[in-house]
Coordinates of C-alpha atoms and ligand atoms in Angstrom, one line a residue:
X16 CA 32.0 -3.1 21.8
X17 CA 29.3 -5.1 20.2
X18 CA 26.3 -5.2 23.0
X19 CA 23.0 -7.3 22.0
X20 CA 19.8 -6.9 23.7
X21 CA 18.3 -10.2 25.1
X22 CA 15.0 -11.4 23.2
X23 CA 12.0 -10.2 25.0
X24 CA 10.6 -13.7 24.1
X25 CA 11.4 -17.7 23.9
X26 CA 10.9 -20.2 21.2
X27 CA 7.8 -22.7 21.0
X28 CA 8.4 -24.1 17.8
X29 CA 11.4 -24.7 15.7
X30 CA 12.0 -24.9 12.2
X31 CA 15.0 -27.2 11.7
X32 CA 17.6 -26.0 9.5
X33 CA 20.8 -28.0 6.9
X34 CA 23.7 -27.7 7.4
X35 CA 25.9 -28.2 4.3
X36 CA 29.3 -28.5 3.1
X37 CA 31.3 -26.2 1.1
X38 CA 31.3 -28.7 -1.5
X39 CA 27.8 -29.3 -1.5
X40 CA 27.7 -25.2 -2.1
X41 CA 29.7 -24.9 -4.8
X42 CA 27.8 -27.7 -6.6
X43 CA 24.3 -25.8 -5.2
X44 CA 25.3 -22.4 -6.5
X45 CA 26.5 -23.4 -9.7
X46 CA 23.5 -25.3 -10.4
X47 CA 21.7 -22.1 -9.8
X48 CA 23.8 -20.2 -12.5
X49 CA 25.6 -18.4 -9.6
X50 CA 21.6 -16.2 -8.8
X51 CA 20.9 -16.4 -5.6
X52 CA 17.1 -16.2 -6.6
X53 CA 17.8 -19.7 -7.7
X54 CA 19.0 -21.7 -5.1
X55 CA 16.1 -23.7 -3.3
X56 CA 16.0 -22.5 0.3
X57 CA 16.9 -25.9 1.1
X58 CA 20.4 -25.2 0.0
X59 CA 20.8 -22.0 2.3
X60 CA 21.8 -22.1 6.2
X61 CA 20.4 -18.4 6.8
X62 CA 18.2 -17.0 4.8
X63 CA 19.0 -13.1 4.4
X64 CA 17.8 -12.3 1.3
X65 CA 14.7 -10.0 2.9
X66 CA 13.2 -9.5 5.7
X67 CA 10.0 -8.9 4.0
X68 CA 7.4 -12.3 4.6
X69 CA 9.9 -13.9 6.5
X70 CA 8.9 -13.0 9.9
X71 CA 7.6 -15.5 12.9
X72 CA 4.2 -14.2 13.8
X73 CA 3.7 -14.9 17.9
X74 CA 1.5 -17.2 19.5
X75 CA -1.2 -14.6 19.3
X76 CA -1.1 -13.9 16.0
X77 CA -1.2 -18.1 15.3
X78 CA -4.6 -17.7 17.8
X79 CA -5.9 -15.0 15.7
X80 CA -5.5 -17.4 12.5
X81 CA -7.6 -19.7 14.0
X82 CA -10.4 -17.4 14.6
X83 CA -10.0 -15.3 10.8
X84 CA -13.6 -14.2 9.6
X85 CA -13.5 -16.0 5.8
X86 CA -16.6 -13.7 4.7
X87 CA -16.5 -12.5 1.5
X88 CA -17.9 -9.3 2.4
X89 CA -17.9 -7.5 5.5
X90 CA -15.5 -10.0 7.7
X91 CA -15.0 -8.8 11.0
X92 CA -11.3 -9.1 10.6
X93 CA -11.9 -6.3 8.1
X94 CA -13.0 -4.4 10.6
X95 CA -10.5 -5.3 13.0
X96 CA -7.8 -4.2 11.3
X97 CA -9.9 -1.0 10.4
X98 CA -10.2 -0.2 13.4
X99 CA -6.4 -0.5 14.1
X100 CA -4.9 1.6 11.5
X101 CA -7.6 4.4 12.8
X102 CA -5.8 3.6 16.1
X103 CA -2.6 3.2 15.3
X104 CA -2.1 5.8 12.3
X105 CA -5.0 8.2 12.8
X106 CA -6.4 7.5 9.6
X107 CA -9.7 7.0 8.4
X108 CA -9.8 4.8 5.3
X109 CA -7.8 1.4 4.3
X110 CA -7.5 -0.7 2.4
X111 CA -6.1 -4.3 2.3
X112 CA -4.1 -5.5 -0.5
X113 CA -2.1 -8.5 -0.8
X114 CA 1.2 -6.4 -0.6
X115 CA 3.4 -3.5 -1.0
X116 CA 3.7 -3.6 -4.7
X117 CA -0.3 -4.3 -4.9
X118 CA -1.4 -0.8 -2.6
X119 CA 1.5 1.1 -5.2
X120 CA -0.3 -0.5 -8.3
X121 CA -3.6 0.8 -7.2
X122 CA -2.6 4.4 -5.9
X123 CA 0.1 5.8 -7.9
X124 CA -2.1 5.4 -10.9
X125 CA -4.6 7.6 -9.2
X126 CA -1.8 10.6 -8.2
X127 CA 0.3 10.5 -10.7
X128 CA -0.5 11.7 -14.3
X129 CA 1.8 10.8 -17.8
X130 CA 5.0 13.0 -17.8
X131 CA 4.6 13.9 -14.6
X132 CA 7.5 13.6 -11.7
X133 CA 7.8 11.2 -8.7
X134 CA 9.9 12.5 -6.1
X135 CA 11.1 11.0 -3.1
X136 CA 14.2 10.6 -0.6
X137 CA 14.4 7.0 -2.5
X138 CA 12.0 5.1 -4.3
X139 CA 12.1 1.4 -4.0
X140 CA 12.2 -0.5 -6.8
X141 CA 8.9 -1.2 -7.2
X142 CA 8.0 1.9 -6.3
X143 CA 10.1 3.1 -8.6
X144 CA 8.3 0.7 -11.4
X145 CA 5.0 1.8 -11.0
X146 CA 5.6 5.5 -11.3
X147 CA 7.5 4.4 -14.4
X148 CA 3.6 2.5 -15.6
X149 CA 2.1 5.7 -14.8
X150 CA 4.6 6.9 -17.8
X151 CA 6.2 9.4 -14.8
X152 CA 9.5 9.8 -13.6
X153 CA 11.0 9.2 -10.4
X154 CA 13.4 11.1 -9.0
X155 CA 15.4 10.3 -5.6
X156 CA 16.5 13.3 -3.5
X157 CA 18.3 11.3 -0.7
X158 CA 20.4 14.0 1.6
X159 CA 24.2 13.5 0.8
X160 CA 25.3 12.2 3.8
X161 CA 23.5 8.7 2.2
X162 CA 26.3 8.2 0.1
X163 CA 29.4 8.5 2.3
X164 CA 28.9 4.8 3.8
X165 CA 31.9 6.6 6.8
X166 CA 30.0 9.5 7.5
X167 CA 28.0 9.0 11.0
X168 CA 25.1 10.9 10.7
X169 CA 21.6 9.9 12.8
X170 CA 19.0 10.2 10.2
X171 CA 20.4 9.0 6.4
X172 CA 17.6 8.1 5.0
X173 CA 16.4 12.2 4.7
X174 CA 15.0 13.7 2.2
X175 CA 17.3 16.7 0.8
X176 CA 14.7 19.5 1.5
X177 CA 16.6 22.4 -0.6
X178 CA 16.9 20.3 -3.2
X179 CA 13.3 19.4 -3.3
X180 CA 12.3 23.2 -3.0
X181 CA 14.8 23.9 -5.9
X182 CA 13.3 20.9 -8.1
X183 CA 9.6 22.1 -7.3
X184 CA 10.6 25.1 -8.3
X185 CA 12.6 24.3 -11.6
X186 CA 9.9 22.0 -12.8
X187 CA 6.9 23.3 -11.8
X188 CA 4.4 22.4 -8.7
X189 CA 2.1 21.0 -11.1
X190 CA 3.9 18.8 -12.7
X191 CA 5.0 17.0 -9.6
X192 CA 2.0 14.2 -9.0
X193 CA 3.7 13.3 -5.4
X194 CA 6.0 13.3 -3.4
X195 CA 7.5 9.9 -1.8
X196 CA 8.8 9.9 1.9
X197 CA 10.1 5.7 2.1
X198 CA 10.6 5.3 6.0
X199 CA 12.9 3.8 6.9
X200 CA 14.8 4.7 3.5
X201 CA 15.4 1.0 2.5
X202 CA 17.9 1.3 -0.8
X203 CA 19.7 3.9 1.6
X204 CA 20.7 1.4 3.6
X205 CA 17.2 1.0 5.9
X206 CA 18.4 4.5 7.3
X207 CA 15.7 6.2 9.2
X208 CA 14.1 9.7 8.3
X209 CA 14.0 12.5 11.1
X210 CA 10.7 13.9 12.5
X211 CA 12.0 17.1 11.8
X212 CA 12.7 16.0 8.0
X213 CA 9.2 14.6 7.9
X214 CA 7.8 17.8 9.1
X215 CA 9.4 19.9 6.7
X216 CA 8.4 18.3 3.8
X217 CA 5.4 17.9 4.2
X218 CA 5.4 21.4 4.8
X219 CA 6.8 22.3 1.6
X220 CA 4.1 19.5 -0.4
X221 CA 1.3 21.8 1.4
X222 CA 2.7 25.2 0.3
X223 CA 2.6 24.0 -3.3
X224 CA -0.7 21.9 -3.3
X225 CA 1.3 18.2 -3.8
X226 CA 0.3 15.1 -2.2
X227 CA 2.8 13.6 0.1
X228 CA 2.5 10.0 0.8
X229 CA 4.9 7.9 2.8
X230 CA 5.9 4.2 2.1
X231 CA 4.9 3.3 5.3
X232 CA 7.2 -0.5 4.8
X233 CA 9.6 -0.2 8.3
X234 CA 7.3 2.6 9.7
X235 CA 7.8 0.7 13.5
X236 CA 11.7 1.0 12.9
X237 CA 11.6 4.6 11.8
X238 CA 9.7 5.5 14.7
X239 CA 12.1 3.8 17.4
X240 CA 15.1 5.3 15.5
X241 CA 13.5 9.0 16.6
X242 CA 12.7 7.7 20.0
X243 CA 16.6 7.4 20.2
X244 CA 17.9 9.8 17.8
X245 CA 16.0 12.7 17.8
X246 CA 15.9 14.9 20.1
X247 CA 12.5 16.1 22.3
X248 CA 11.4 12.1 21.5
X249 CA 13.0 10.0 24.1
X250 CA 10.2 10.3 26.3
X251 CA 7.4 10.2 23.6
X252 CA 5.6 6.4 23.1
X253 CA 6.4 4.8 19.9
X254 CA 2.8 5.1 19.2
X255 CA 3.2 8.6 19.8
X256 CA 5.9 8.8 17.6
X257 CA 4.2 6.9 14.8
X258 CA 0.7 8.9 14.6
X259 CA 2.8 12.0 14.6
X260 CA 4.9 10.9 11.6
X261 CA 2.1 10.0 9.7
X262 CA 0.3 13.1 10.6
X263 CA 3.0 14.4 8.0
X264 CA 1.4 12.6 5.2
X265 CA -1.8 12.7 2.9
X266 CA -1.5 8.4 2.5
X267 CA 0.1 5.3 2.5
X268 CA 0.7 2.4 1.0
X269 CA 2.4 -0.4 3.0
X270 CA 4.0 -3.7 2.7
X271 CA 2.9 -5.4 6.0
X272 CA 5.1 -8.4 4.8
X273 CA 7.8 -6.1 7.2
X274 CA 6.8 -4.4 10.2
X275 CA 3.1 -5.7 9.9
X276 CA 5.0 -9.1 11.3
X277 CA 3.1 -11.3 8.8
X278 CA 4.4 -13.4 6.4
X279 CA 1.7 -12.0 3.5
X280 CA -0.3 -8.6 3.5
X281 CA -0.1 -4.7 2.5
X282 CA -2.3 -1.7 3.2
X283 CA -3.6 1.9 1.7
X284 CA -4.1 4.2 4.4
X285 CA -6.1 7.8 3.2
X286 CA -6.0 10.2 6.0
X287 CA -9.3 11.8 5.2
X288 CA -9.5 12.4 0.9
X289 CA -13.2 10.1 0.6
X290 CA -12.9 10.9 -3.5
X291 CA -9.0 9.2 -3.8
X292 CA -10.9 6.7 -1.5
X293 CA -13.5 5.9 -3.7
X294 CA -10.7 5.7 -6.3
X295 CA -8.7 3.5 -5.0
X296 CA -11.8 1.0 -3.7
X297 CA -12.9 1.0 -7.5
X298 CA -9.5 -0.2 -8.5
X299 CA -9.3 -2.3 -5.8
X300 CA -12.0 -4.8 -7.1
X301 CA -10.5 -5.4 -10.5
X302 CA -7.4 -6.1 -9.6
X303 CA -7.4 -7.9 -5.8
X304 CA -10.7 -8.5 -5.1
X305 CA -13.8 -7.5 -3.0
X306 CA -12.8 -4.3 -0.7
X307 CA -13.1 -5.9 2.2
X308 CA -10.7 -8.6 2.0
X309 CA -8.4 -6.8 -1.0
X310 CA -6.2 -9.8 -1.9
X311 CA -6.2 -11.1 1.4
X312 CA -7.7 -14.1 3.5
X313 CA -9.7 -12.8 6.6
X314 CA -7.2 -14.8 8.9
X315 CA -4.4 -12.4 7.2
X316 CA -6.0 -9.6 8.3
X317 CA -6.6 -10.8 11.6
X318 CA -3.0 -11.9 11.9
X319 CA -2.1 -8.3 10.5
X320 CA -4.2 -6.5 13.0
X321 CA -2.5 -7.9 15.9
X322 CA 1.1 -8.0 14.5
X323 CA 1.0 -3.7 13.6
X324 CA 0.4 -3.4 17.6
X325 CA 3.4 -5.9 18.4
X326 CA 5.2 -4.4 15.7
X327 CA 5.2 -0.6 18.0
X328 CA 6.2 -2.5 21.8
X329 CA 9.4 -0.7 22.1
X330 CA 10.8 -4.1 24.5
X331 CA 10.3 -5.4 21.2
X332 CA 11.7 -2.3 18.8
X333 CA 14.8 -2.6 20.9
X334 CA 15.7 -5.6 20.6
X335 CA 15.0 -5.7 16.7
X336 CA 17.4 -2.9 16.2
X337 CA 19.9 -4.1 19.1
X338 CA 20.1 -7.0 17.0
X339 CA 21.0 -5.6 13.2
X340 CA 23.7 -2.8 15.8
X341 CA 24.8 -5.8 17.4
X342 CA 25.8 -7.2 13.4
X343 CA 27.1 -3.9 12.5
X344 CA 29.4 -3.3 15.0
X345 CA 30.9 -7.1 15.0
X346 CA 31.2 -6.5 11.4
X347 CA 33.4 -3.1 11.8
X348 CA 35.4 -4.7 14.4
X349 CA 36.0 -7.3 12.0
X350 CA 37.4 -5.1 9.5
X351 CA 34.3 -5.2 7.2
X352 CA 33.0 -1.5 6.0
X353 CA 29.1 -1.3 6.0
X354 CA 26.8 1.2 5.6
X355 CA 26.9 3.1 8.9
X356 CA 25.3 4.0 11.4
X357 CA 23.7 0.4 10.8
X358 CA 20.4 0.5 9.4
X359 CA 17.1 -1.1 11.1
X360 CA 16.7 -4.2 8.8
X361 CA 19.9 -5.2 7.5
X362 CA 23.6 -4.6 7.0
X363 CA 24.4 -3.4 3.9
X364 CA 27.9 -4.6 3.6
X365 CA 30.2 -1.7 1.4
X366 CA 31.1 -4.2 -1.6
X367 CA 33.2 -1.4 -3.4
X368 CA 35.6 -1.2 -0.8
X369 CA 35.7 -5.0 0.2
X370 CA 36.5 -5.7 -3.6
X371 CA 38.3 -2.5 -5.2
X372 CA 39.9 -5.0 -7.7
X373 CA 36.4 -6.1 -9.1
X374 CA 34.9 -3.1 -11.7
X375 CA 31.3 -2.5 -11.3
X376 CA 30.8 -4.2 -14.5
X377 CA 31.8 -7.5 -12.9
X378 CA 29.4 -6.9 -9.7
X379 CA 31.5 -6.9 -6.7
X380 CA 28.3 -6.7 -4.6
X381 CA 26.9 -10.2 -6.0
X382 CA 30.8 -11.4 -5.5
X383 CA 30.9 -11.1 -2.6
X384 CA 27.1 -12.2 -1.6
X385 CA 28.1 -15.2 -3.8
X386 CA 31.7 -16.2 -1.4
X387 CA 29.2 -15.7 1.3
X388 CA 27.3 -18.6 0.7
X389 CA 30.1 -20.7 -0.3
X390 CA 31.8 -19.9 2.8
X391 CA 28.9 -20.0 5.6
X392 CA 25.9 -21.0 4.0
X393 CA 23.9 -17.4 3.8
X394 CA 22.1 -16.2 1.5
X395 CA 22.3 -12.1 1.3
X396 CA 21.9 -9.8 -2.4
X397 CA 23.5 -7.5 -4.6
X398 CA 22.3 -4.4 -4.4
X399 CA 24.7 -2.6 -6.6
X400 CA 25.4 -2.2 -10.5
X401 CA 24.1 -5.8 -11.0
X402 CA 20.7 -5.5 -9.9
X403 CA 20.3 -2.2 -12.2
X404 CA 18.8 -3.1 -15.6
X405 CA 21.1 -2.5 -18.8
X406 CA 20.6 1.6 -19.8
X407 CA 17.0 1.5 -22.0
X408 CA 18.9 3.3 -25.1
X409 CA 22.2 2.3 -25.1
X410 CA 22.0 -1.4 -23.9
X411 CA 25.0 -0.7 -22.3
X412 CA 25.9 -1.8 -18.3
X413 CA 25.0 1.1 -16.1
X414 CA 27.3 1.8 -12.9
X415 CA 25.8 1.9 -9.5
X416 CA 26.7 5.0 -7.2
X417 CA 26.8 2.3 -4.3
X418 CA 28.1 -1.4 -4.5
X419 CA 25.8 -2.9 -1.8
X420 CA 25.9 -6.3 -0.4
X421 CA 22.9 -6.7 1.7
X422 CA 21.7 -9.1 4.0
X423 CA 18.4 -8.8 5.8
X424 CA 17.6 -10.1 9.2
X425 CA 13.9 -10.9 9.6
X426 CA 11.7 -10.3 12.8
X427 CA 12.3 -12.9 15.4
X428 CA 13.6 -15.5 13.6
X429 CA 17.8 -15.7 14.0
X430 CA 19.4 -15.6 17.6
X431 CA 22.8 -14.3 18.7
X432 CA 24.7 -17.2 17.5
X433 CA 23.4 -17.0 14.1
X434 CA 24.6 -13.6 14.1
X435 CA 27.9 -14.6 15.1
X436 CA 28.0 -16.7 12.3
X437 CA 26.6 -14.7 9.5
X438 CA 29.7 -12.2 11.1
X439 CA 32.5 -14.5 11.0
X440 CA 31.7 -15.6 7.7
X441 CA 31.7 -12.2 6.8
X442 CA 35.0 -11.4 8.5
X443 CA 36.7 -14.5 6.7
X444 CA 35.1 -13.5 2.7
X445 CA 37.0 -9.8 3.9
X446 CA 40.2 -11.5 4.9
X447 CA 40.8 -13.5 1.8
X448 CA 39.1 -10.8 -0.4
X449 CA 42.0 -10.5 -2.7
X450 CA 41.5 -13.8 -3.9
X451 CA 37.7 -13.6 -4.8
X452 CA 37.1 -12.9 -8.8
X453 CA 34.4 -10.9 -10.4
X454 CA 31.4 -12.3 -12.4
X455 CA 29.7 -12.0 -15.8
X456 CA 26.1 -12.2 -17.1
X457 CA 25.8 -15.0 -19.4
X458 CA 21.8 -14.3 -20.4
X459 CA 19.6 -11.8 -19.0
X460 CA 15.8 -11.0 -19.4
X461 CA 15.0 -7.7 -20.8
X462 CA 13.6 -6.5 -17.6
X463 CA 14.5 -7.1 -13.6
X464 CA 17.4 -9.0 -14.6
X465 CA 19.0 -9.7 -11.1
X466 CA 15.9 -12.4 -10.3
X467 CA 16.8 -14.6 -13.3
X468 CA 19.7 -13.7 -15.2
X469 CA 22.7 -16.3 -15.6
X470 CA 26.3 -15.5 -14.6
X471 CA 29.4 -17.2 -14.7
X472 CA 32.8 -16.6 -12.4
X473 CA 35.4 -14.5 -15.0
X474 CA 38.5 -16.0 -15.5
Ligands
F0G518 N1 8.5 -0.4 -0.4 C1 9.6 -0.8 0.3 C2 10.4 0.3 1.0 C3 10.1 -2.1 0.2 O1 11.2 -2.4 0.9 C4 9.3 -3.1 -0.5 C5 9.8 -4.5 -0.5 C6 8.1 -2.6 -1.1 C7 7.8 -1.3 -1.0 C8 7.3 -3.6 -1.9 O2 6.6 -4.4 -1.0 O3 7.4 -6.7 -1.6 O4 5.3 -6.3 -0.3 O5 5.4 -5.9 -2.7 N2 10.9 -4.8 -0.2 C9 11.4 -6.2 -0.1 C10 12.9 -6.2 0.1 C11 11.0 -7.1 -1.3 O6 13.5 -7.2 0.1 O7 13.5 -5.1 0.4 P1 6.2 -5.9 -1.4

């Protein structure tokens, strides 16, 4: 039975929303060549195309705003949020970027050498594109159980340690730059990683001399998911929970846009290393701007400062991931298969098995996110053989192990009706599923296709 956990706050402001018809979505979508990364947001009812910068930052963090330090060097917001990542991670150095992809553009450059290997449980995509700048290769060594979207197992996101040993092993300690631990695992399905998995591999990066860092993006959810998960951490504070984690790391880099509850922001976090420090400050300048603001306005980091702390108040934790469980389990009553247990940030709706009469090389994940809109008005994405890039040497269409539909729920924003309507919509696109048709790419760019290709229904 689906059970959801009342919002440990009320609404002060609203953002009104339109309501359209189907027919003004059909004309909306076509007009957008059928990408969702087209449609104006004024066209969409609910928004679930991330959760990352779509947050609503609380009446504090509006308050902290107001009183942002705008100095170009040395701003006491700075400071302020210096002082909370010491607090909060047990770190000693950061570094604020503007965000996620900004703290990988400036670190991975500085671990990982040409021809080298990236390896992680699953690199995000631009994760995955920076290592590929650094002319290195990323490899993603996700445990099994990832890819059975049935198989009920606590922590999914896990890194495959015995494969990892076996890899070190095969290729050579020194010709792996770093190892990636992405928590929670987001392409997984925002599947959580164990303490115990954590523990172990950072284990393993210290008995053969590689730097582990962790891609700190849903670190809050991760943490919560051990206090209910894992056992010995029930009684453990999510704080707690969270400086041990990152005890099992040599840095971050961190997309505050998610769990930092701001709308705009990332971070580098170096546990103690002051030469990568002095690295990463010098690339810093070039590239975002002064070290104390990195890419960031000083009412940003002020916002961010208070929003990491809000972020860990497990009232809060619970309700956030009562409400994507809540989702899930509608959706499974409904008859609609999902990536499960349900992740912490969205539903990642099995597309494969919704659609086994569309072939991956007519995207049943983008299918179905499109007959989502044109039935209720949301806007989710494919993440499946569409968004993957055409194979470099072949041109040809790659196939996708996983044919994800995915729809994000950002932090405080939708209530429990809104969920029941994101769910019955999905319920109804399931029940007339046989009559949904596949699509086809009518122009593509030659890289990162899925944010402005063209596509047209087949048939
Ligand atoms: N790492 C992870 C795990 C992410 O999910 C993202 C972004 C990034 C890094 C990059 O951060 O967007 O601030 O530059 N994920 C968003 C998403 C875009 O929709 O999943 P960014």
């Amino acid at each position: 039975m689906s059970n959801y956990i009342t919002e440990p706050f009320r609404i002060k402001m609203v953002e009104p929303l339109r309501v359209t018809t189907r027919e003004q979505r059909e004309s909306a979508i076509k007009n957008a060549n059928y990408n969702m990364f087209a449609l104006p947001s004024k066209e969409v009812y609910i928004d679930l195309l991330t959760d990352s910068g779509t947050n609503a930052m609380s009446d504090t963090q509006w308050a902290g705003i107001m009183v942002g330090d705008e100095s170009y060097a040395g701003a006491s917001s700075y400071y302020k949020l210096r002082d909370a990542i010491r607090d909060i991670f047990g770190y000693r150095y950061m570094q604020p970027v503007h965000q996620g992809r900004a703290a990988e553009k400036i670190l991975y450059p500085c671990l990982l050498k040409a021809g080298q290997y990236s390896v992680s449980n699953m690199h995000f995509d631009t994760t995955r594109g920076h290592v590929g700048l650094c002319k290195a290769k990323p490899v993603d060594l996700v445990v099994a159980e990832a890819r059975d979207t049935e198989a009920n197992y606590p922590f999914k996101g896990n890194m495959d340690v015995e494969k990892l040993e076996k890899f070190i092993i095969e290729k050579g300690a020194e010709n792996i730059g770093v190892i990636v631990m992405t928590i929670t695992n987001n392409s997984a399905g925002g599947q959580p990683v164990s303490m115990q998995n954590l523990r172990e591999t950072f284990a393993l990066a210290k008995q053969y001399g590689i730097v582990l860092n962790i891609d700190a993006a849903r670190f809050a959810e991760n943490a919560m998911f051990i206090k209910e998960r894992e056992e010995g951490y029930a009684d453990h504070s999510i704080v707690e929970i969270t400086r041990e984690m990152f005890s099992y790391a040599d840095s971050f880099t961190m997309s505050a846009k998610k769990d930092g509850i701001v709308n705009m922001g990332g971070i580098i976090g170096i546990k103690e290393d002051s030469d990568l420090f002095t690295k990463v400050q010098a690339l810093t300048v070039p590239y975002e701007g002064f070290v104390t603001y990195g890419g960031l306005a000083g009412r940003d980091m002020e916002a961010l400062a208070i929003g990491l702390y809000e972020a860990l108040e497990e009232d809060y934790l619970a309700y956030r991931l009562g409400q994507i469980r809540y989702l899930g389990d509608k959706l499974r009553e409904g008859g609609v298969p999902i990536q499960y247990p349900t992740g912490g940030h969205a539903v990642f709706v099995d597309a494969k098995r919704v659609l086994p009469h569309i072939p991956y090389y007519e995207y049943p994940g983008q299918a179905l996110v499109i007959e989502a809109y044109l039935e209720g008005g949301i806007r989710g994405c494919d993440i499946g053989s569409y968004m993957l890039d055409p194979d470099p040497e072949t041109g040809k269409q790659m196939e996708a192990e996983m044919e994800f539909a995915r729809f994000c729920i950002p932090r405080r924003v939708y209530t429990q009706s809104h969920l029941d309507h994101i769910a019955n919509t999905l319920i109804s696109v399931k029940e007339n599923a046989d009559s949904l048709k596949g699509y086809r790419i009518v122009w593509q760019p030659e890289v990162l296709r899925h944010f402005t290709a063209k596509l047209e229904p087949v048939g």
